[in-house]
Short mmCIF file of C-alpha atoms and ligand atoms in Angstrom, two decimals:
data_model
loop_
_atom_site.label_atom_id
_atom_site.label_comp_id
_atom_site.label_asym_id
_atom_site.label_seq_id
_atom_site.Cartn_x
_atom_site.Cartn_y
_atom_site.Cartn_z
CA MET A 1 0.00 0.00 0.00
CA ALA A 2 1.22 3.50 -0.73
CA PRO A 3 -0.43 5.44 2.05
CA SER A 4 1.02 8.87 1.41
CA SER A 5 -1.68 9.87 -1.02
CA HIS A 6 -4.19 9.59 1.82
CA ASP A 7 -2.52 12.18 3.93
CA SER A 8 -5.15 14.24 5.69
CA HIS A 9 -2.86 17.22 5.86
CA ALA A 10 -2.92 17.35 2.12
CA LYS A 11 -6.59 18.08 2.48
CA ILE A 12 -5.93 20.68 5.12
CA VAL A 13 -3.63 22.48 2.79
CA ASP A 14 -6.31 22.00 0.17
CA ILE A 15 -8.84 23.81 2.35
CA ASP A 16 -6.48 26.69 2.69
CA ARG A 17 -5.85 26.73 -1.01
CA ALA A 18 -9.57 26.63 -1.78
CA ALA A 19 -10.17 29.58 0.50
CA ARG A 20 -7.39 31.56 -1.15
CA ARG A 21 -8.59 30.55 -4.60
CA ASP A 22 -11.99 31.93 -3.71
CA ASN A 23 -10.34 35.11 -2.51
CA HIS A 24 -11.92 34.53 0.82
CA PRO A 25 -11.21 37.38 3.24
CA SER A 26 -9.91 36.35 6.64
CA THR A 27 -12.52 38.58 8.25
CA LEU A 28 -14.97 35.79 7.46
CA ALA A 29 -13.54 33.86 10.39
CA ARG A 30 -15.33 36.22 12.73
CA ALA A 31 -18.90 35.57 13.69
CA GLY A 32 -21.86 37.50 12.46
CA ARG A 33 -19.93 39.65 10.01
CA GLU A 34 -21.23 40.58 6.61
CA ARG A 35 -19.09 40.38 3.55
CA PRO A 36 -18.83 43.45 1.38
CA ASP A 37 -21.22 41.76 -1.04
CA GLY A 38 -23.85 41.52 1.70
CA VAL A 39 -23.76 37.73 2.14
CA ARG A 40 -24.15 36.90 5.81
CA VAL A 41 -21.48 34.76 7.42
CA CYS A 42 -23.04 31.97 9.39
CA CYS A 43 -20.06 30.65 11.29
CA ARG A 44 -20.18 31.34 15.00
CA ALA A 45 -16.93 29.58 15.79
CA GLU A 46 -14.33 31.45 17.75
CA ALA A 47 -10.90 31.75 16.25
CA THR A 48 -8.33 29.70 18.20
CA SER A 49 -5.04 28.23 17.15
CA VAL A 50 -5.40 24.66 15.92
CA ASP A 51 -2.22 22.61 15.67
CA VAL A 52 -1.59 21.57 12.06
CA PHE A 53 -5.20 22.40 11.24
CA GLY A 54 -4.17 25.97 11.98
CA ALA A 55 -3.53 26.38 8.28
CA ALA A 56 -7.28 26.43 7.88
CA VAL A 57 -8.19 28.74 10.74
CA GLU A 58 -8.22 31.78 8.52
CA ALA A 59 -10.54 29.89 6.24
CA ARG A 60 -13.01 28.82 8.93
CA GLY A 61 -15.70 31.23 7.80
CA PHE A 62 -15.38 29.79 4.34
CA LEU A 63 -15.73 26.22 5.65
CA CYS A 64 -18.89 27.11 7.57
CA ASP A 65 -20.31 28.92 4.55
CA ALA A 66 -19.60 25.86 2.42
CA ALA A 67 -21.39 23.63 4.96
CA VAL A 68 -24.46 25.90 4.98
CA ALA A 69 -24.46 26.06 1.18
CA ALA A 70 -24.32 22.24 1.04
CA GLY A 71 -27.23 22.07 3.50
CA HIS A 72 -29.27 24.20 1.09
CA GLU A 73 -28.18 22.26 -1.98
CA LEU A 74 -29.10 18.93 -0.39
CA GLY A 75 -32.45 20.23 0.83
CA VAL A 76 -31.59 19.63 4.50
CA PHE A 77 -33.28 22.75 5.85
CA GLU A 78 -36.47 22.27 3.85
CA ALA A 79 -36.72 18.56 4.70
CA LEU A 80 -36.46 19.26 8.42
CA ALA A 81 -38.82 22.21 8.30
CA ASP A 82 -41.43 20.26 6.27
CA ALA A 83 -41.33 16.84 7.93
CA GLY A 84 -39.92 17.53 11.38
CA PRO A 85 -36.86 16.28 13.29
CA ALA A 86 -35.00 13.26 11.93
CA THR A 87 -32.10 10.93 12.66
CA VAL A 88 -29.26 10.96 10.14
CA GLU A 89 -30.71 7.86 8.45
CA GLN A 90 -34.24 9.30 8.28
CA LEU A 91 -32.99 12.57 6.85
CA ALA A 92 -30.79 10.73 4.35
CA ALA A 93 -33.89 8.87 3.11
CA ARG A 94 -35.87 12.11 2.85
CA ILE A 95 -33.23 13.94 0.81
CA GLY A 96 -32.11 10.87 -1.15
CA VAL A 97 -28.47 10.43 -0.12
CA VAL A 98 -26.51 7.38 1.03
CA PRO A 99 -26.60 7.32 4.82
CA GLY A 100 -24.14 4.47 5.39
CA ARG A 101 -20.91 6.44 5.47
CA ARG A 102 -20.27 9.27 7.83
CA ARG A 103 -20.40 12.09 5.29
CA LEU A 104 -23.94 13.37 5.93
CA ARG A 105 -23.48 12.94 9.69
CA ALA A 106 -20.30 15.05 9.56
CA LEU A 107 -22.18 17.84 7.74
CA LEU A 108 -25.07 17.77 10.23
CA ASP A 109 -22.63 17.89 13.16
CA VAL A 110 -21.13 21.10 11.79
CA LEU A 111 -24.52 22.66 10.99
CA ALA A 112 -25.73 21.93 14.53
CA ALA A 113 -22.51 23.25 16.08
CA ILE A 114 -22.81 26.57 14.27
CA GLY A 115 -26.47 26.83 15.29
CA VAL A 116 -28.25 26.61 11.95
CA LEU A 117 -29.79 23.26 13.00
CA SER A 118 -30.59 22.05 16.49
CA ARG A 119 -30.20 18.66 18.16
CA GLU A 120 -32.82 16.69 20.04
CA HIS A 121 -32.00 13.93 22.55
CA ALA A 122 -35.26 12.01 22.97
CA ALA A 123 -33.87 9.37 25.37
CA ALA A 124 -30.40 8.31 26.41
CA SER A 125 -30.50 5.18 24.24
CA ALA A 126 -32.29 6.77 21.25
CA PRO A 127 -30.27 8.12 18.32
CA THR A 128 -29.89 11.88 18.27
CA ARG A 129 -32.25 13.73 15.94
CA VAL A 130 -31.59 17.00 14.19
CA ALA A 131 -34.26 19.63 13.80
CA ALA A 132 -34.72 22.88 11.92
CA ALA A 133 -33.56 25.97 13.78
CA ALA A 134 -35.88 28.94 14.26
CA ALA A 135 -34.81 30.50 10.97
CA VAL A 136 -33.41 29.03 7.78
CA PRO A 137 -29.90 30.47 7.31
CA ALA A 138 -29.05 32.67 4.37
CA ARG A 139 -27.56 30.76 1.44
CA PRO A 140 -23.88 31.71 1.07
CA VAL A 141 -22.26 31.91 -2.34
CA VAL A 142 -19.42 29.39 -2.54
CA ALA A 143 -17.23 28.62 -5.57
CA ARG A 144 -17.68 25.10 -6.95
CA ALA A 145 -14.33 23.65 -6.04
CA GLY A 146 -13.04 21.77 -2.99
CA TRP A 147 -15.45 22.35 -0.12
CA GLY A 148 -17.78 24.02 -2.61
CA LEU A 149 -18.47 20.49 -3.93
CA LEU A 150 -19.56 19.21 -0.52
CA ALA A 151 -23.17 18.48 -1.52
CA GLU A 152 -21.98 16.47 -4.52
CA VAL A 153 -19.51 14.51 -2.38
CA ILE A 154 -22.28 13.62 0.08
CA ARG A 155 -24.78 12.74 -2.65
CA ASN A 156 -22.30 10.50 -4.49
CA ASP A 157 -20.67 9.20 -1.30
CA GLN A 158 -17.32 9.58 -3.04
CA PRO A 159 -14.35 11.62 -1.79
CA LEU A 160 -12.68 14.28 -3.90
CA PRO A 161 -9.25 13.45 -5.29
CA VAL A 162 -6.36 14.98 -3.39
CA GLU A 163 -4.21 17.28 -5.45
CA ILE A 164 -0.52 16.58 -4.97
CA ALA A 165 1.62 19.57 -5.94
CA SER A 166 3.98 19.16 -8.89
CA ALA A 167 6.84 19.36 -6.39
CA GLY A 168 5.49 16.14 -4.86
CA ALA A 169 4.73 15.61 -1.19
CA ARG A 170 7.75 17.52 0.04
CA PRO A 171 6.21 21.00 0.54
CA LEU A 172 3.33 19.39 2.39
CA HIS A 173 5.57 17.41 4.72
CA ASP A 174 7.83 20.44 5.26
CA HIS A 175 4.72 22.32 6.32
CA LEU A 176 3.67 19.48 8.64
CA ALA A 177 7.08 19.31 10.23
CA SER A 178 7.07 22.98 11.19
CA ALA A 179 3.36 23.15 12.09
CA GLY A 180 3.57 20.06 14.31
CA ALA A 181 6.95 20.73 15.90
CA ALA A 182 5.77 22.29 19.17
CA ALA A 183 3.23 19.54 19.85
CA ALA A 184 5.81 16.89 18.95
CA HIS A 185 8.37 18.31 21.37
CA GLU A 186 5.84 18.53 24.17
CA LEU A 187 4.66 14.96 23.62
CA ALA A 188 8.18 13.58 23.17
CA ALA A 189 9.34 15.09 26.46
CA SER A 190 6.52 13.29 28.27
CA LEU A 191 7.41 9.84 26.89
CA ASP A 192 9.40 7.72 29.30
CA ALA A 193 10.83 5.18 26.87
CA ASP A 194 14.16 4.28 25.32
CA SER A 195 12.72 3.32 21.94
CA LEU A 196 9.85 4.63 19.83
CA LEU A 197 7.91 2.98 17.03
CA ASP A 198 6.46 5.84 14.98
CA LEU A 199 3.66 4.43 12.80
CA GLY A 200 2.71 6.68 9.87
CA ALA A 201 5.76 8.75 10.74
CA GLY A 202 5.40 11.25 7.90
CA ALA A 203 8.32 13.67 7.82
CA GLY A 204 9.50 12.28 11.15
CA THR A 205 8.36 15.26 13.23
CA TYR A 206 7.62 13.13 16.29
CA SER A 207 10.64 10.84 15.94
CA GLN A 208 12.87 13.85 15.55
CA ALA A 209 11.49 15.40 18.74
CA PHE A 210 11.75 12.07 20.60
CA LEU A 211 15.37 11.48 19.60
CA ALA A 212 16.26 15.06 20.50
CA ALA A 213 14.60 14.75 23.92
CA HIS A 214 16.12 11.33 24.72
CA PRO A 215 19.79 11.33 23.67
CA ALA A 216 20.30 7.58 24.15
CA ALA A 217 17.00 6.48 22.58
CA ARG A 218 16.26 4.92 19.19
CA ALA A 219 13.32 5.36 16.83
CA THR A 220 11.78 3.17 14.13
CA LEU A 221 9.79 5.07 11.52
CA VAL A 222 7.14 3.30 9.42
CA ASP A 223 5.65 4.89 6.31
CA SER A 224 5.87 4.63 2.53
CA ARG A 225 9.32 4.77 0.91
CA ASP A 226 8.87 8.27 -0.56
CA VAL A 227 7.73 9.75 2.71
CA LEU A 228 10.52 8.06 4.66
CA ALA A 229 13.04 9.66 2.30
CA LEU A 230 11.72 13.06 3.43
CA ALA A 231 11.92 11.98 7.07
CA ALA A 232 15.55 11.01 6.59
CA VAL A 233 16.32 14.58 5.53
CA HIS A 234 14.35 16.05 8.43
CA LEU A 235 16.11 13.94 11.04
CA GLY A 236 19.51 15.41 10.17
CA PRO A 237 22.26 14.03 12.43
CA LEU A 238 19.68 12.18 14.56
CA ILE A 239 19.40 9.69 11.69
CA ASP A 240 22.14 7.61 13.32
CA ARG A 241 19.63 6.44 15.92
CA ALA A 242 16.76 5.92 13.46
CA ARG A 243 15.58 2.91 11.48
CA PHE A 244 13.22 3.15 8.51
CA VAL A 245 10.62 0.54 7.64
CA ASP A 246 8.73 0.92 4.38
CA GLY A 247 5.25 -0.60 4.36
CA ASP A 248 1.75 -0.74 5.72
CA ALA A 249 1.85 -0.28 9.48
CA THR A 250 -0.75 -2.98 10.06
CA THR A 251 1.24 -5.73 8.41
CA VAL A 252 4.90 -4.79 8.07
CA ASP A 253 7.46 -6.28 10.46
CA ALA A 254 8.84 -3.30 12.37
CA GLY A 255 10.23 -5.40 15.20
CA ASP A 256 8.89 -5.80 18.72
CA GLY A 257 9.88 -4.81 22.23
CA HIS A 258 9.57 -1.07 21.56
CA GLY A 259 9.16 1.07 24.68
CA ALA A 260 6.43 3.16 23.07
CA ALA A 261 4.44 3.07 19.84
CA LEU A 262 2.99 6.27 18.47
CA LEU A 263 0.02 6.80 16.14
CA ALA A 264 0.18 10.56 15.56
CA ASN A 265 -2.35 12.08 13.20
CA LEU A 266 -2.79 8.71 11.53
CA LEU A 267 -6.15 7.27 12.60
CA HIS A 268 -8.29 10.06 11.15
CA ILE A 269 -7.30 9.03 7.64
CA HIS A 270 -8.71 5.57 8.12
CA SER A 271 -11.95 3.63 8.70
CA PRO A 272 -12.80 2.38 12.18
CA GLU A 273 -11.86 -1.17 11.15
CA MET A 274 -8.43 -0.04 9.96
CA CYS A 275 -7.94 2.04 13.12
CA ALA A 276 -8.58 -1.05 15.23
CA ARG A 277 -5.96 -2.94 13.20
CA LEU A 278 -3.44 -0.09 13.57
CA CYS A 279 -3.94 -0.04 17.35
CA ALA A 280 -3.56 -3.81 17.50
CA ALA A 281 -0.34 -3.66 15.46
CA ALA A 282 1.02 -0.95 17.78
CA ALA A 283 0.11 -2.99 20.85
CA ARG A 284 1.81 -6.12 19.47
CA ALA A 285 5.01 -4.19 18.82
CA VAL A 286 5.54 -2.71 22.29
CA ALA A 287 7.28 -4.51 25.13
CA PRO A 288 5.29 -5.59 28.19
CA GLY A 289 4.92 -2.45 30.29
CA GLY A 290 5.33 -0.29 27.17
CA VAL A 291 2.76 2.24 25.96
CA VAL A 292 0.74 2.94 22.83
CA VAL A 293 0.10 6.65 22.34
CA ILE A 294 -2.49 8.15 20.00
CA LYS A 295 -2.52 11.81 19.05
CA GLU A 296 -5.57 13.04 17.17
CA MET A 297 -7.89 16.01 16.71
CA ARG A 298 -10.42 16.12 19.55
CA VAL A 299 -14.18 15.74 19.19
CA ASP A 300 -16.63 15.30 22.06
CA ASP A 301 -18.27 11.90 22.49
CA ASP A 302 -21.66 13.37 21.53
CA ARG A 303 -20.11 15.26 18.61
CA THR A 304 -21.46 18.62 19.71
CA GLY A 305 -18.00 20.20 19.46
CA PRO A 306 -15.42 21.54 19.43
CA ILE A 307 -15.99 23.16 16.05
CA GLU A 308 -12.35 22.59 15.01
CA GLY A 309 -12.74 18.83 15.42
CA LEU A 310 -16.10 18.80 13.65
CA LEU A 311 -14.75 20.76 10.68
CA PHE A 312 -11.79 18.41 10.61
CA ALA A 313 -14.15 15.42 10.52
CA LEU A 314 -16.06 17.02 7.64
CA ASN A 315 -12.77 17.57 5.86
CA MET A 316 -12.01 13.85 6.23
CA ALA A 317 -15.48 13.08 4.88
CA ILE A 318 -14.71 15.16 1.79
CA TYR A 319 -11.21 13.92 1.07
CA THR A 320 -10.88 10.36 2.40
CA GLU A 321 -12.65 7.09 1.67
CA ALA A 322 -13.51 6.40 5.27
CA GLY A 323 -11.60 8.74 7.59
CA ASP A 324 -13.14 10.67 10.47
CA ALA A 325 -12.33 12.50 13.67
CA TYR A 326 -12.87 9.95 16.42
CA PRO A 327 -14.02 10.76 19.96
CA ALA A 328 -12.00 9.75 23.01
CA SER A 329 -14.41 6.91 23.85
CA GLN A 330 -13.66 5.34 20.46
CA LEU A 331 -9.89 5.73 20.88
CA ARG A 332 -10.14 4.08 24.30
CA ALA A 333 -12.20 1.23 22.86
CA TRP A 334 -9.54 0.45 20.24
CA LEU A 335 -6.78 0.53 22.86
CA ALA A 336 -8.77 -1.74 25.15
CA GLU A 337 -9.58 -4.13 22.28
CA ALA A 338 -5.85 -4.32 21.60
CA GLY A 339 -5.37 -5.65 25.15
CA LEU A 340 -4.01 -2.44 26.66
CA ILE A 341 -4.76 -1.32 30.22
CA ASP A 342 -4.38 1.79 32.41
CA LEU A 343 -6.06 3.83 29.68
CA SER A 344 -5.72 7.57 30.08
CA GLU A 345 -6.23 10.75 28.13
CA GLY A 346 -4.30 13.97 28.06
CA ARG A 347 -3.96 17.28 26.27
CA LEU A 348 -1.06 19.27 24.89
CA ALA A 349 -0.62 22.95 25.68
CA ALA A 350 0.92 23.37 22.23
CA ALA A 351 -2.09 21.79 20.49
CA PRO A 352 -5.24 22.59 22.49
CA ASP A 353 -7.50 21.04 19.87
CA ALA A 354 -5.77 17.68 20.03
CA ILE A 355 -6.28 14.72 22.32
CA ILE A 356 -3.70 12.23 23.52
CA ALA A 357 -4.93 8.73 24.40
CA ILE A 358 -2.56 6.27 26.06
CA GLY A 359 -2.75 2.58 26.92
CA ARG A 360 -0.14 0.34 28.57
CA LYS A 361 0.67 -3.25 27.69
CA PRO A 362 0.30 -5.43 30.79
CA SER A 363 3.66 -6.38 32.28
CA GLY A 364 2.88 -10.07 32.14
CA SER A 365 1.95 -10.08 28.41
CA ALA A 366 3.65 -12.37 25.94
CA ARG A 367 5.86 -10.25 23.68
C1 SAM B 1 -1.16 12.90 8.48
S1 SAM B 1 0.37 12.21 8.29
C2 SAM B 1 1.04 12.26 9.90
C3 SAM B 1 2.52 12.19 9.91
C4 SAM B 1 3.15 12.28 11.30
N1 SAM B 1 2.74 11.19 12.16
C5 SAM B 1 2.82 13.61 11.93
O1 SAM B 1 1.95 13.66 12.79
O2 SAM B 1 3.44 14.60 11.53
C6 SAM B 1 -0.05 10.51 8.13
C7 SAM B 1 1.08 9.67 7.62
O3 SAM B 1 0.69 8.32 7.76
C8 SAM B 1 1.10 7.59 6.63
N2 SAM B 1 0.23 6.41 6.56
C9 SAM B 1 -1.10 6.39 6.37
N3 SAM B 1 -1.56 5.14 6.42
C10 SAM B 1 -0.49 4.34 6.67
C11 SAM B 1 -0.32 2.95 6.83
N4 SAM B 1 -1.35 2.09 6.75
N5 SAM B 1 0.93 2.49 7.07
C12 SAM B 1 1.99 3.31 7.15
N6 SAM B 1 1.88 4.66 7.00
C13 SAM B 1 0.66 5.16 6.77
C14 SAM B 1 0.97 8.59 5.49
O4 SAM B 1 1.82 8.26 4.42
C15 SAM B 1 1.39 9.89 6.16
O5 SAM B 1 2.76 10.14 6.01
#
């Protein structure tokens, strides 16, 4: 498998590019403003810094506008106003889209979070329903490219192709390395291990930080050959303590007995089934007593926020086959399924919109 083409950050850059292409003014990131052309901006999200997703912060107003425009194009507002509250599946049937994947759900999550739909919780065990808000939002004008094709993506249940720049993946990974550096250094300093298995290592941002923080430690980086070549450059002199393994992280032999295994910004590209396999592979590869660490964008268990995580999930719905932003309860479930214990969650000061989930391999486990 050549996983690099499914790099979520490519889509993040794509968001940014789409916003620039549409000449989208950064003032749109502020709530309740009107554009010079009189179109109301519906996004009520507050501007905060967002780790590697920060590239899109300036474009947040554009993303919310695109979500509202897609709601209009799909007939979401009319269907809810005419026939009352609905679950995702009921609404999908009313407006004639495929409900199976998470694309429509991701759109509804964003529309509810920005207040142009509301949520109803009938009973604890009943699925959440969405309902029309008091007023139908104004229909923003959005160019038909990237996020502007959201309605089409949801209707066809097919992701958009990811544009890779003519210079290849290098500019993207350079961007990731600098955007993720602070979070990587903070996380690396907290890891008490003498060896790291970095699954989906990308440009090696996390391995680089780990090797720098632990001068006697070693790192094994797993990714596709092309991406690992970029990581080798990024590691500089630290390369002496690094090993590179080209292949699919779920199946490749990257050795065992690692002190820690890291899945940083990897799971959101993949389906739940693949995420479970990635967590299991990480758990197999660590030594008894070792830890598996996940770093991801954060979304609440009930998917009511934060807006950054919900927009990120919608971005995954647009640009990946089956990726998503997964709540902490789901991350914990995969770690537990993989046989890990002492599950815990944490946050990074350098990446307030991210979540860290950690599980430990029992000391008595077979290696
Ligand atoms: C979003 S990037 C994250 C890179 C790095 N962990 C970071 O946080 O900066 C995801 C990386 O995972 C790699 N990847 C995706 N699926 C993979 C798989 N099944 N096996 C190995 N690498 C994978 C991609 O090639 C890409 O470099």
